Amino acid sequence: MKQEDNISEEDKLIQQDFDSLLEEYLNTNHRKKIAIITKAFNFANAAHKGIRRRSGEPYIMHPLAVAHIVVKEIGLGSTSICAALLHDVVEDTDYTVEDIENLFGKKIAQIVDGLTKISGGVFGNQASKQAENFRKLILTMSEDVRVIIIKIADRLHNMRTLASMPPAKQYKIAGETQYIYAPLAHRLGLFRIKTELENLSFKYEHPETFKMLEDKLAVDAENRNRFYQEFSKPIDEKLHELGYKFELKARIKTAYSIWNKMSKHNIPFEEVYDILAMRIIFEPKPDMSEQAQCWMIYSALTNIYKPHPERIRDWVSTPKANGYEALHVTVMGPGGRWVEVQIRSVRMDDIAERGVAAHWKYKTGETDESELDKWLREIKEILKHPEPDAIDFMDTFKLNLFASEIFVFTPKGDIKTIAQGASALDFAFMLHSDIGFHCIGAKVNHKLVPLSYKLNSGDQVEILTSKKHTPQPEWEGYVITAHAKSRLNEWFKRQNKKIAAQGKQKIADIFAGLNLEMDNTNIVRLLNHYNIVEPQELYLRAGKETLNLDDIPRLFKPKSKNVFSRYLKIFSANGQPNENNKSKDTETAPAELVPAQRIDRKKTFILTDDRHGYELSACCHPIPGDDVLGYVNDAETVEVHKQQCPVAAKLKSSQGDRIISVRWDTHKMLSFEETIEIRGIDRKGILIDILKVISDSYNVNISRINIESNAGIFVGQFHIYVHDTEDIEHIRKDVLKIKEVNTVVRIEKKQTE
């Protein structure tokens, strides 16, 4: 019998998958280090032998899938492929990082070590673990960015196979992906992966809405294809005429992107007009710059179709901070339809698709520092002074994952990139921390402005300073960038430390005057009296003189030792406790706390009409029919949040073990106040027609109406009581039947964090 006859079908499939990985690697321009990749695969395959994923497939298929993403979709080389194949070995088996280093060298071992430290998701179950794991993720990224790239590939495969997980786990992983991994992928220039991560998160957070949008996209596919052929034909002919080698690609908005636009602008699917876009990817001619050729193609394009004057985005003259380069223009296509066209060279497209890996590929020299390199430098700076609180640290870091940037100029004309929405004070800190600390104002375009002034792209900014001036508490509200926030936090902490020391001394002096020890018992008594949790906060408030320290002598005043008189006060003549005096003169034992019934977090919690065991969160106002999740709080009550609620986003990513699946089972017993906005052409009697539809058809109560009319157009907000989202949808469809009505949308109540 031949040896291969003993190989199982499963082993053959695993080998075929690895052979396909090698083929993908051999098709790249990387040096062909087949031996070490084969060694890493054989080692990982043996280490994971007999282990299976939740889906039932052999575990080795996961590291193989991550390696496929690393080489084919991101374009990294042998070191990263080996690290991807080995990334779970130390976590899941008895092998150590030292074993990996002995077999595969220091660099691969370092990356595997970094991946092991941040395994199991960014966040653990407790706040301290969250902070530590998150810092490890960022620290390893600043040391070798390949760690986070492989981690993103790992997360992408987990998201692609998330269907095998229970709903509560899906919510946690999808929330964490949306909150951290998608912004990281965006910041590293991995646009296609970022888009897929967002769309997959949306699929599991809003399954019904996702399916509805996918179905609508499928129905409209034939019309879109017809339009695209008509739109692209003259462009194709013109580019051939200009002698370019090029590729035209149709880009369709994802369900997530469409939903995002619908939510942001309160519009239905039918009013999302930029579902289709086009990419022109050209091979540049050698005799002129890529930038000049982008503008030549732009000129040819706008001779065919008229451009929208306010929708030109020039990222070829000044690339985005994550390295993205392209020229975007929106033009009026056939049938009065706006279409966005993205013009890129092959190099620009490679960077747009593969991000940081392609950026390194095109670097021209060691001093060629990109915006991405500068960003990684900033991360190292932030890590020197991290926030002690986990959520604060995450928020501070996330500020640096901004999606939009603006470009401003120094007085000498140097161009600087800064986050959209940044203030003059943010800009001062970006130039240098000392400039920020002593900033007194700014001149923008030669006009004096306050520190809180929000900068616009193209502004020329001059910062004014004074050595006597120092940060003020309100400055924290002026800044949005992580760098400025971390520097101000650091400064205020130093100041607070001095003030707290002074406050502690004040309390010590009062205690000394009362002949009391400043021991733990007495400090706890003070904390309870002032309703303060931490001693440091007590000292700080004492130092800032926001506490009435005159309370201390009264609090520690010796009590009467006359036990007999106390006894007479408490008991009446018949020997029974005197109820009138009891509460005043005795400290009664607290009532025995009845422990709340524990929620089974593995099961779907049912939201019934009696509202038992759950509460609807005030931050996002969910009603029956909304896509929701549950969060089990300390009182074992389920807080119900909308999936898109910003508070829920934080809970999913930081308290994943408390997230549960919930399901509505209400029967139109409860009523909720909601707002619908109706727009249309004004005419006599239109309001009566609308009211008739709302109140007569559905017996819906209207609490109030705000309606305005201007130049023949009316906009009305109707505050109505409904049972669920089904009521709103019925009303929306019926009101739209009124000829003059143009749009009917539900206005989401303001979400607060």
JSON list of N, CA and C in Angstrom, two decimals, residues 599-657:
[
{"chain": "A", "resi": 599, "resn": "ILE", "atom": "N", "xyz": [-29.38, 36.48, 35.72]},
{"chain": "A", "resi": 599, "resn": "ILE", "atom": "CA", "xyz": [-29.81, 36.33, 34.33]},
{"chain": "A", "resi": 599, "resn": "ILE", "atom": "C", "xyz": [-28.95, 35.26, 33.66]},
{"chain": "A", "resi": 600, "resn": "ASP", "atom": "N", "xyz": [-29.58, 34.33, 32.97]},
{"chain": "A", "resi": 600, "resn": "ASP", "atom": "CA", "xyz": [-28.83, 33.33, 32.20]},
{"chain": "A", "resi": 600, "resn": "ASP", "atom": "C", "xyz": [-28.33, 34.01, 30.93]},
{"chain": "A", "resi": 601, "resn": "ARG", "atom": "N", "xyz": [-27.02, 34.29, 30.89]},
{"chain": "A", "resi": 601, "resn": "ARG", "atom": "CA", "xyz": [-26.46, 35.09, 29.79]},
{"chain": "A", "resi": 601, "resn": "ARG", "atom": "C", "xyz": [-26.30, 34.31, 28.50]},
{"chain": "A", "resi": 602, "resn": "LYS", "atom": "N", "xyz": [-26.51, 32.99, 28.57]},
{"chain": "A", "resi": 602, "resn": "LYS", "atom": "CA", "xyz": [-26.37, 32.18, 27.36]},
{"chain": "A", "resi": 602, "resn": "LYS", "atom": "C", "xyz": [-27.68, 32.09, 26.59]},
{"chain": "A", "resi": 603, "resn": "LYS", "atom": "N", "xyz": [-28.78, 32.44, 27.26]},
{"chain": "A", "resi": 603, "resn": "LYS", "atom": "CA", "xyz": [-30.09, 32.33, 26.62]},
{"chain": "A", "resi": 603, "resn": "LYS", "atom": "C", "xyz": [-30.57, 33.70, 26.14]},
{"chain": "A", "resi": 604, "resn": "THR", "atom": "N", "xyz": [-31.48, 33.67, 25.16]},
{"chain": "A", "resi": 604, "resn": "THR", "atom": "CA", "xyz": [-32.09, 34.91, 24.67]},
{"chain": "A", "resi": 604, "resn": "THR", "atom": "C", "xyz": [-33.12, 35.38, 25.69]},
{"chain": "A", "resi": 605, "resn": "PHE", "atom": "N", "xyz": [-32.98, 36.64, 26.12]},
{"chain": "A", "resi": 605, "resn": "PHE", "atom": "CA", "xyz": [-33.90, 37.21, 27.09]},
{"chain": "A", "resi": 605, "resn": "PHE", "atom": "C", "xyz": [-35.12, 37.75, 26.35]},
{"chain": "A", "resi": 606, "resn": "ILE", "atom": "N", "xyz": [-36.31, 37.44, 26.84]},
{"chain": "A", "resi": 606, "resn": "ILE", "atom": "CA", "xyz": [-37.54, 37.85, 26.16]},
{"chain": "A", "resi": 606, "resn": "ILE", "atom": "C", "xyz": [-38.07, 39.15, 26.77]},
{"chain": "A", "resi": 607, "resn": "LEU", "atom": "N", "xyz": [-38.30, 40.15, 25.92]},
{"chain": "A", "resi": 607, "resn": "LEU", "atom": "CA", "xyz": [-38.81, 41.45, 26.36]},
{"chain": "A", "resi": 607, "resn": "LEU", "atom": "C", "xyz": [-40.34, 41.44, 26.28]},
{"chain": "A", "resi": 608, "resn": "THR", "atom": "N", "xyz": [-40.99, 41.29, 27.42]},
{"chain": "A", "resi": 608, "resn": "THR", "atom": "CA", "xyz": [-42.45, 41.14, 27.45]},
{"chain": "A", "resi": 608, "resn": "THR", "atom": "C", "xyz": [-43.13, 42.45, 27.83]},
{"chain": "A", "resi": 609, "resn": "ASP", "atom": "N", "xyz": [-44.47, 42.45, 27.74]},
{"chain": "A", "resi": 609, "resn": "ASP", "atom": "CA", "xyz": [-45.24, 43.65, 28.03]},
{"chain": "A", "resi": 609, "resn": "ASP", "atom": "C", "xyz": [-45.14, 44.09, 29.49]},
{"chain": "A", "resi": 610, "resn": "ASP", "atom": "N", "xyz": [-44.89, 43.13, 30.39]},
{"chain": "A", "resi": 610, "resn": "ASP", "atom": "CA", "xyz": [-44.90, 43.50, 31.81]},
{"chain": "A", "resi": 610, "resn": "ASP", "atom": "C", "xyz": [-43.63, 44.24, 32.25]},
{"chain": "A", "resi": 611, "resn": "ARG", "atom": "N", "xyz": [-42.67, 44.39, 31.34]},
{"chain": "A", "resi": 611, "resn": "ARG", "atom": "CA", "xyz": [-41.41, 45.12, 31.59]},
{"chain": "A", "resi": 611, "resn": "ARG", "atom": "C", "xyz": [-40.62, 44.50, 32.75]},
{"chain": "A", "resi": 612, "resn": "HIS", "atom": "N", "xyz": [-40.88, 43.21, 33.07]},
{"chain": "A", "resi": 612, "resn": "HIS", "atom": "CA", "xyz": [-40.20, 42.58, 34.21]},
{"chain": "A", "resi": 612, "resn": "HIS", "atom": "C", "xyz": [-38.76, 42.23, 33.85]},
{"chain": "A", "resi": 613, "resn": "GLY", "atom": "N", "xyz": [-37.82, 42.65, 34.71]},
{"chain": "A", "resi": 613, "resn": "GLY", "atom": "CA", "xyz": [-36.43, 42.24, 34.56]},
{"chain": "A", "resi": 613, "resn": "GLY", "atom": "C", "xyz": [-35.63, 43.06, 33.57]},
{"chain": "A", "resi": 614, "resn": "TYR", "atom": "N", "xyz": [-36.24, 44.06, 32.94]},
{"chain": "A", "resi": 614, "resn": "TYR", "atom": "CA", "xyz": [-35.48, 44.86, 31.98]},
{"chain": "A", "resi": 614, "resn": "TYR", "atom": "C", "xyz": [-35.93, 46.31, 32.01]},
{"chain": "A", "resi": 615, "resn": "GLU", "atom": "N", "xyz": [-35.07, 47.19, 31.49]},
{"chain": "A", "resi": 615, "resn": "GLU", "atom": "CA", "xyz": [-35.42, 48.60, 31.37]},
{"chain": "A", "resi": 615, "resn": "GLU", "atom": "C", "xyz": [-34.94, 49.10, 30.01]},
{"chain": "A", "resi": 616, "resn": "LEU", "atom": "N", "xyz": [-35.71, 50.00, 29.41]},
{"chain": "A", "resi": 616, "resn": "LEU", "atom": "CA", "xyz": [-35.36, 50.57, 28.11]},
{"chain": "A", "resi": 616, "resn": "LEU", "atom": "C", "xyz": [-34.46, 51.78, 28.35]},
{"chain": "A", "resi": 617, "resn": "SER", "atom": "N", "xyz": [-33.29, 51.77, 27.76]},
{"chain": "A", "resi": 617, "resn": "SER", "atom": "CA", "xyz": [-32.29, 52.79, 28.06]},
{"chain": "A", "resi": 617, "resn": "SER", "atom": "C", "xyz": [-32.71, 54.17, 27.57]},
{"chain": "A", "resi": 618, "resn": "ALA", "atom": "N", "xyz": [-32.46, 55.16, 28.43]},
{"chain": "A", "resi": 618, "resn": "ALA", "atom": "CA", "xyz": [-32.82, 56.55, 28.10]},
{"chain": "A", "resi": 618, "resn": "ALA", "atom": "C", "xyz": [-31.87, 57.15, 27.08]},
{"chain": "A", "resi": 619, "resn": "CYS", "atom": "N", "xyz": [-30.70, 56.54, 26.92]},
{"chain": "A", "resi": 619, "resn": "CYS", "atom": "CA", "xyz": [-29.71, 57.12, 26.00]},
{"chain": "A", "resi": 619, "resn": "CYS", "atom": "C", "xyz": [-30.12, 56.99, 24.54]},
{"chain": "A", "resi": 620, "resn": "CYS", "atom": "N", "xyz": [-30.89, 55.96, 24.20]},
{"chain": "A", "resi": 620, "resn": "CYS", "atom": "CA", "xyz": [-31.24, 55.76, 22.78]},
{"chain": "A", "resi": 620, "resn": "CYS", "atom": "C", "xyz": [-32.72, 55.46, 22.54]},
{"chain": "A", "resi": 621, "resn": "HIS", "atom": "N", "xyz": [-33.53, 55.33, 23.60]},
{"chain": "A", "resi": 621, "resn": "HIS", "atom": "CA", "xyz": [-34.99, 55.19, 23.50]},
{"chain": "A", "resi": 621, "resn": "HIS", "atom": "C", "xyz": [-35.44, 54.09, 22.53]},
{"chain": "A", "resi": 622, "resn": "PRO", "atom": "N", "xyz": [-35.07, 52.83, 22.77]},
{"chain": "A", "resi": 622, "resn": "PRO", "atom": "CA", "xyz": [-35.54, 51.77, 21.87]},
{"chain": "A", "resi": 622, "resn": "PRO", "atom": "C", "xyz": [-37.03, 51.51, 22.07]},
{"chain": "A", "resi": 623, "resn": "ILE", "atom": "N", "xyz": [-37.69, 51.05, 21.01]},
{"chain": "A", "resi": 623, "resn": "ILE", "atom": "CA", "xyz": [-39.09, 50.63, 21.11]},
{"chain": "A", "resi": 623, "resn": "ILE", "atom": "C", "xyz": [-39.21, 49.27, 20.44]},
{"chain": "A", "resi": 624, "resn": "PRO", "atom": "N", "xyz": [-40.29, 48.52, 20.72]},
{"chain": "A", "resi": 624, "resn": "PRO", "atom": "CA", "xyz": [-40.44, 47.21, 20.09]},
{"chain": "A", "resi": 624, "resn": "PRO", "atom": "C", "xyz": [-40.29, 47.27, 18.58]},
{"chain": "A", "resi": 625, "resn": "GLY", "atom": "N", "xyz": [-39.49, 46.35, 18.05]},
{"chain": "A", "resi": 625, "resn": "GLY", "atom": "CA", "xyz": [-39.22, 46.32, 16.62]},
{"chain": "A", "resi": 625, "resn": "GLY", "atom": "C", "xyz": [-37.84, 46.83, 16.26]},
{"chain": "A", "resi": 626, "resn": "ASP", "atom": "N", "xyz": [-37.23, 47.65, 17.13]},
{"chain": "A", "resi": 626, "resn": "ASP", "atom": "CA", "xyz": [-35.87, 48.12, 16.88]},
{"chain": "A", "resi": 626, "resn": "ASP", "atom": "C", "xyz": [-34.89, 46.96, 17.05]},
{"chain": "A", "resi": 627, "resn": "ASP", "atom": "N", "xyz": [-33.77, 47.01, 16.31]},
{"chain": "A", "resi": 627, "resn": "ASP", "atom": "CA", "xyz": [-32.68, 46.05, 16.53]},
{"chain": "A", "resi": 627, "resn": "ASP", "atom": "C", "xyz": [-32.02, 46.40, 17.85]},
{"chain": "A", "resi": 628, "resn": "VAL", "atom": "N", "xyz": [-32.05, 45.47, 18.80]},
{"chain": "A", "resi": 628, "resn": "VAL", "atom": "CA", "xyz": [-31.57, 45.78, 20.15]},
{"chain": "A", "resi": 628, "resn": "VAL", "atom": "C", "xyz": [-30.68, 44.66, 20.69]},
{"chain": "A", "resi": 629, "resn": "LEU", "atom": "N", "xyz": [-29.97, 45.00, 21.77]},
{"chain": "A", "resi": 629, "resn": "LEU", "atom": "CA", "xyz": [-29.21, 44.01, 22.53]},
{"chain": "A", "resi": 629, "resn": "LEU", "atom": "C", "xyz": [-29.43, 44.29, 24.01]},
{"chain": "A", "resi": 630, "resn": "GLY", "atom": "N", "xyz": [-29.02, 43.36, 24.85]},
{"chain": "A", "resi": 630, "resn": "GLY", "atom": "CA", "xyz": [-29.18, 43.55, 26.29]},
{"chain": "A", "resi": 630, "resn": "GLY", "atom": "C", "xyz": [-27.84, 43.63, 26.99]},
{"chain": "A", "resi": 631, "resn": "TYR", "atom": "N", "xyz": [-27.77, 44.43, 28.04]},
{"chain": "A", "resi": 631, "resn": "TYR", "atom": "CA", "xyz": [-26.58, 44.54, 28.89]},
{"chain": "A", "resi": 631, "resn": "TYR", "atom": "C", "xyz": [-27.02, 44.25, 30.33]},
{"chain": "A", "resi": 632, "resn": "VAL", "atom": "N", "xyz": [-26.41, 43.24, 30.94]},
{"chain": "A", "resi": 632, "resn": "VAL", "atom": "CA", "xyz": [-26.77, 42.86, 32.31]},
{"chain": "A", "resi": 632, "resn": "VAL", "atom": "C", "xyz": [-25.97, 43.72, 33.29]},
{"chain": "A", "resi": 633, "resn": "ASN", "atom": "N", "xyz": [-26.66, 44.61, 34.01]},
{"chain": "A", "resi": 633, "resn": "ASN", "atom": "CA", "xyz": [-25.96, 45.50, 34.93]},
{"chain": "A", "resi": 633, "resn": "ASN", "atom": "C", "xyz": [-25.72, 44.83, 36.28]},
{"chain": "A", "resi": 634, "resn": "ASP", "atom": "N", "xyz": [-25.13, 45.57, 37.22]},
{"chain": "A", "resi": 634, "resn": "ASP", "atom": "CA", "xyz": [-24.76, 44.99, 38.52]},
{"chain": "A", "resi": 634, "resn": "ASP", "atom": "C", "xyz": [-25.97, 44.51, 39.30]},
{"chain": "A", "resi": 635, "resn": "ALA", "atom": "N", "xyz": [-27.13, 45.12, 39.04]},
{"chain": "A", "resi": 635, "resn": "ALA", "atom": "CA", "xyz": [-28.35, 44.73, 39.74]},
{"chain": "A", "resi": 635, "resn": "ALA", "atom": "C", "xyz": [-29.05, 43.56, 39.06]},
{"chain": "A", "resi": 636, "resn": "GLU", "atom": "N", "xyz": [-28.37, 42.94, 38.07]},
{"chain": "A", "resi": 636, "resn": "GLU", "atom": "CA", "xyz": [-28.93, 41.82, 37.30]},
{"chain": "A", "resi": 636, "resn": "GLU", "atom": "C", "xyz": [-30.24, 42.24, 36.59]},
{"chain": "A", "resi": 637, "resn": "THR", "atom": "N", "xyz": [-30.28, 43.50, 36.17]},
{"chain": "A", "resi": 637, "resn": "THR", "atom": "CA", "xyz": [-31.37, 44.00, 35.32]},
{"chain": "A", "resi": 637, "resn": "THR", "atom": "C", "xyz": [-30.82, 44.14, 33.91]},
{"chain": "A", "resi": 638, "resn": "VAL", "atom": "N", "xyz": [-31.63, 43.79, 32.93]},
{"chain": "A", "resi": 638, "resn": "VAL", "atom": "CA", "xyz": [-31.19, 43.89, 31.54]},
{"chain": "A", "resi": 638, "resn": "VAL", "atom": "C", "xyz": [-31.48, 45.29, 31.02]},
{"chain": "A", "resi": 639, "resn": "GLU", "atom": "N", "xyz": [-30.42, 46.03, 30.68]},
{"chain": "A", "resi": 639, "resn": "GLU", "atom": "CA", "xyz": [-30.59, 47.34, 30.03]},
{"chain": "A", "resi": 639, "resn": "GLU", "atom": "C", "xyz": [-30.68, 47.09, 28.52]},
{"chain": "A", "resi": 640, "resn": "VAL", "atom": "N", "xyz": [-31.76, 47.57, 27.91]},
{"chain": "A", "resi": 640, "resn": "VAL", "atom": "CA", "xyz": [-31.97, 47.34, 26.48]},
{"chain": "A", "resi": 640, "resn": "VAL", "atom": "C", "xyz": [-31.51, 48.57, 25.71]},
{"chain": "A", "resi": 641, "resn": "HIS", "atom": "N", "xyz": [-30.58, 48.35, 24.74]},
{"chain": "A", "resi": 641, "resn": "HIS", "atom": "CA", "xyz": [-30.05, 49.44, 23.91]},
{"chain": "A", "resi": 641, "resn": "HIS", "atom": "C", "xyz": [-30.28, 49.13, 22.44]},
{"chain": "A", "resi": 642, "resn": "LYS", "atom": "N", "xyz": [-30.45, 50.18, 21.65]},
{"chain": "A", "resi": 642, "resn": "LYS", "atom": "CA", "xyz": [-30.42, 49.99, 20.20]},
{"chain": "A", "resi": 642, "resn": "LYS", "atom": "C", "xyz": [-29.01, 49.55, 19.81]},
{"chain": "A", "resi": 643, "resn": "GLN", "atom": "N", "xyz": [-28.93, 48.73, 18.76]},
{"chain": "A", "resi": 643, "resn": "GLN", "atom": "CA", "xyz": [-27.62, 48.23, 18.33]},
{"chain": "A", "resi": 643, "resn": "GLN", "atom": "C", "xyz": [-26.68, 49.38, 17.96]},
{"chain": "A", "resi": 644, "resn": "GLN", "atom": "N", "xyz": [-27.24, 50.46, 17.36]},
{"chain": "A", "resi": 644, "resn": "GLN", "atom": "CA", "xyz": [-26.37, 51.55, 16.89]},
{"chain": "A", "resi": 644, "resn": "GLN", "atom": "C", "xyz": [-26.10, 52.60, 17.96]},
{"chain": "A", "resi": 645, "resn": "CYS", "atom": "N", "xyz": [-26.61, 52.38, 19.18]},
{"chain": "A", "resi": 645, "resn": "CYS", "atom": "CA", "xyz": [-26.42, 53.34, 20.27]},
{"chain": "A", "resi": 645, "resn": "CYS", "atom": "C", "xyz": [-24.93, 53.46, 20.61]},
{"chain": "A", "resi": 646, "resn": "PRO", "atom": "N", "xyz": [-24.39, 54.70, 20.74]},
{"chain": "A", "resi": 646, "resn": "PRO", "atom": "CA", "xyz": [-22.96, 54.85, 21.07]},
{"chain": "A", "resi": 646, "resn": "PRO", "atom": "C", "xyz": [-22.59, 54.25, 22.43]},
{"chain": "A", "resi": 647, "resn": "VAL", "atom": "N", "xyz": [-23.54, 54.28, 23.37]},
{"chain": "A", "resi": 647, "resn": "VAL", "atom": "CA", "xyz": [-23.27, 53.66, 24.68]},
{"chain": "A", "resi": 647, "resn": "VAL", "atom": "C", "xyz": [-23.14, 52.15, 24.51]},
{"chain": "A", "resi": 648, "resn": "ALA", "atom": "N", "xyz": [-24.03, 51.57, 23.68]},
{"chain": "A", "resi": 648, "resn": "ALA", "atom": "CA", "xyz": [-23.97, 50.13, 23.41]},
{"chain": "A", "resi": 648, "resn": "ALA", "atom": "C", "xyz": [-22.66, 49.76, 22.74]},
{"chain": "A", "resi": 649, "resn": "ALA", "atom": "N", "xyz": [-22.16, 50.64, 21.86]},
{"chain": "A", "resi": 649, "resn": "ALA", "atom": "CA", "xyz": [-20.88, 50.37, 21.18]},
{"chain": "A", "resi": 649, "resn": "ALA", "atom": "C", "xyz": [-19.76, 50.20, 22.19]},
{"chain": "A", "resi": 650, "resn": "LYS", "atom": "N", "xyz": [-19.75, 51.06, 23.21]},
{"chain": "A", "resi": 650, "resn": "LYS", "atom": "CA", "xyz": [-18.72, 50.95, 24.25]},
{"chain": "A", "resi": 650, "resn": "LYS", "atom": "C", "xyz": [-18.91, 49.68, 25.08]},
{"chain": "A", "resi": 651, "resn": "LEU", "atom": "N", "xyz": [-20.19, 49.40, 25.43]},
{"chain": "A", "resi": 651, "resn": "LEU", "atom": "CA", "xyz": [-20.46, 48.22, 26.25]},
{"chain": "A", "resi": 651, "resn": "LEU", "atom": "C", "xyz": [-20.06, 46.94, 25.52]},
{"chain": "A", "resi": 652, "resn": "LYS", "atom": "N", "xyz": [-20.36, 46.86, 24.22]},
{"chain": "A", "resi": 652, "resn": "LYS", "atom": "CA", "xyz": [-20.03, 45.66, 23.44]},
{"chain": "A", "resi": 652, "resn": "LYS", "atom": "C", "xyz": [-18.53, 45.44, 23.43]},
{"chain": "A", "resi": 653, "resn": "SER", "atom": "N", "xyz": [-17.78, 46.54, 23.33]},
{"chain": "A", "resi": 653, "resn": "SER", "atom": "CA", "xyz": [-16.34, 46.39, 23.20]},
{"chain": "A", "resi": 653, "resn": "SER", "atom": "C", "xyz": [-15.61, 46.29, 24.54]},
{"chain": "A", "resi": 654, "resn": "SER", "atom": "N", "xyz": [-16.25, 46.74, 25.62]},
{"chain": "A", "resi": 654, "resn": "SER", "atom": "CA", "xyz": [-15.54, 46.74, 26.90]},
{"chain": "A", "resi": 654, "resn": "SER", "atom": "C", "xyz": [-16.15, 45.80, 27.95]},
{"chain": "A", "resi": 655, "resn": "GLN", "atom": "N", "xyz": [-17.43, 45.43, 27.79]},
{"chain": "A", "resi": 655, "resn": "GLN", "atom": "CA", "xyz": [-18.10, 44.56, 28.76]},
{"chain": "A", "resi": 655, "resn": "GLN", "atom": "C", "xyz": [-18.77, 43.40, 28.03]},
{"chain": "A", "resi": 656, "resn": "GLY", "atom": "N", "xyz": [-18.02, 42.78, 27.14]},
{"chain": "A", "resi": 656, "resn": "GLY", "atom": "CA", "xyz": [-18.59, 41.76, 26.25]},
{"chain": "A", "resi": 656, "resn": "GLY", "atom": "C", "xyz": [-19.25, 40.61, 26.96]},
{"chain": "A", "resi": 657, "resn": "ASP", "atom": "N", "xyz": [-18.75, 40.24, 28.16]},
{"chain": "A", "resi": 657, "resn": "ASP", "atom": "CA", "xyz": [-19.31, 39.09, 28.87]},
{"chain": "A", "resi": 657, "resn": "ASP", "atom": "C", "xyz": [-20.70, 39.40, 29.45]}
]
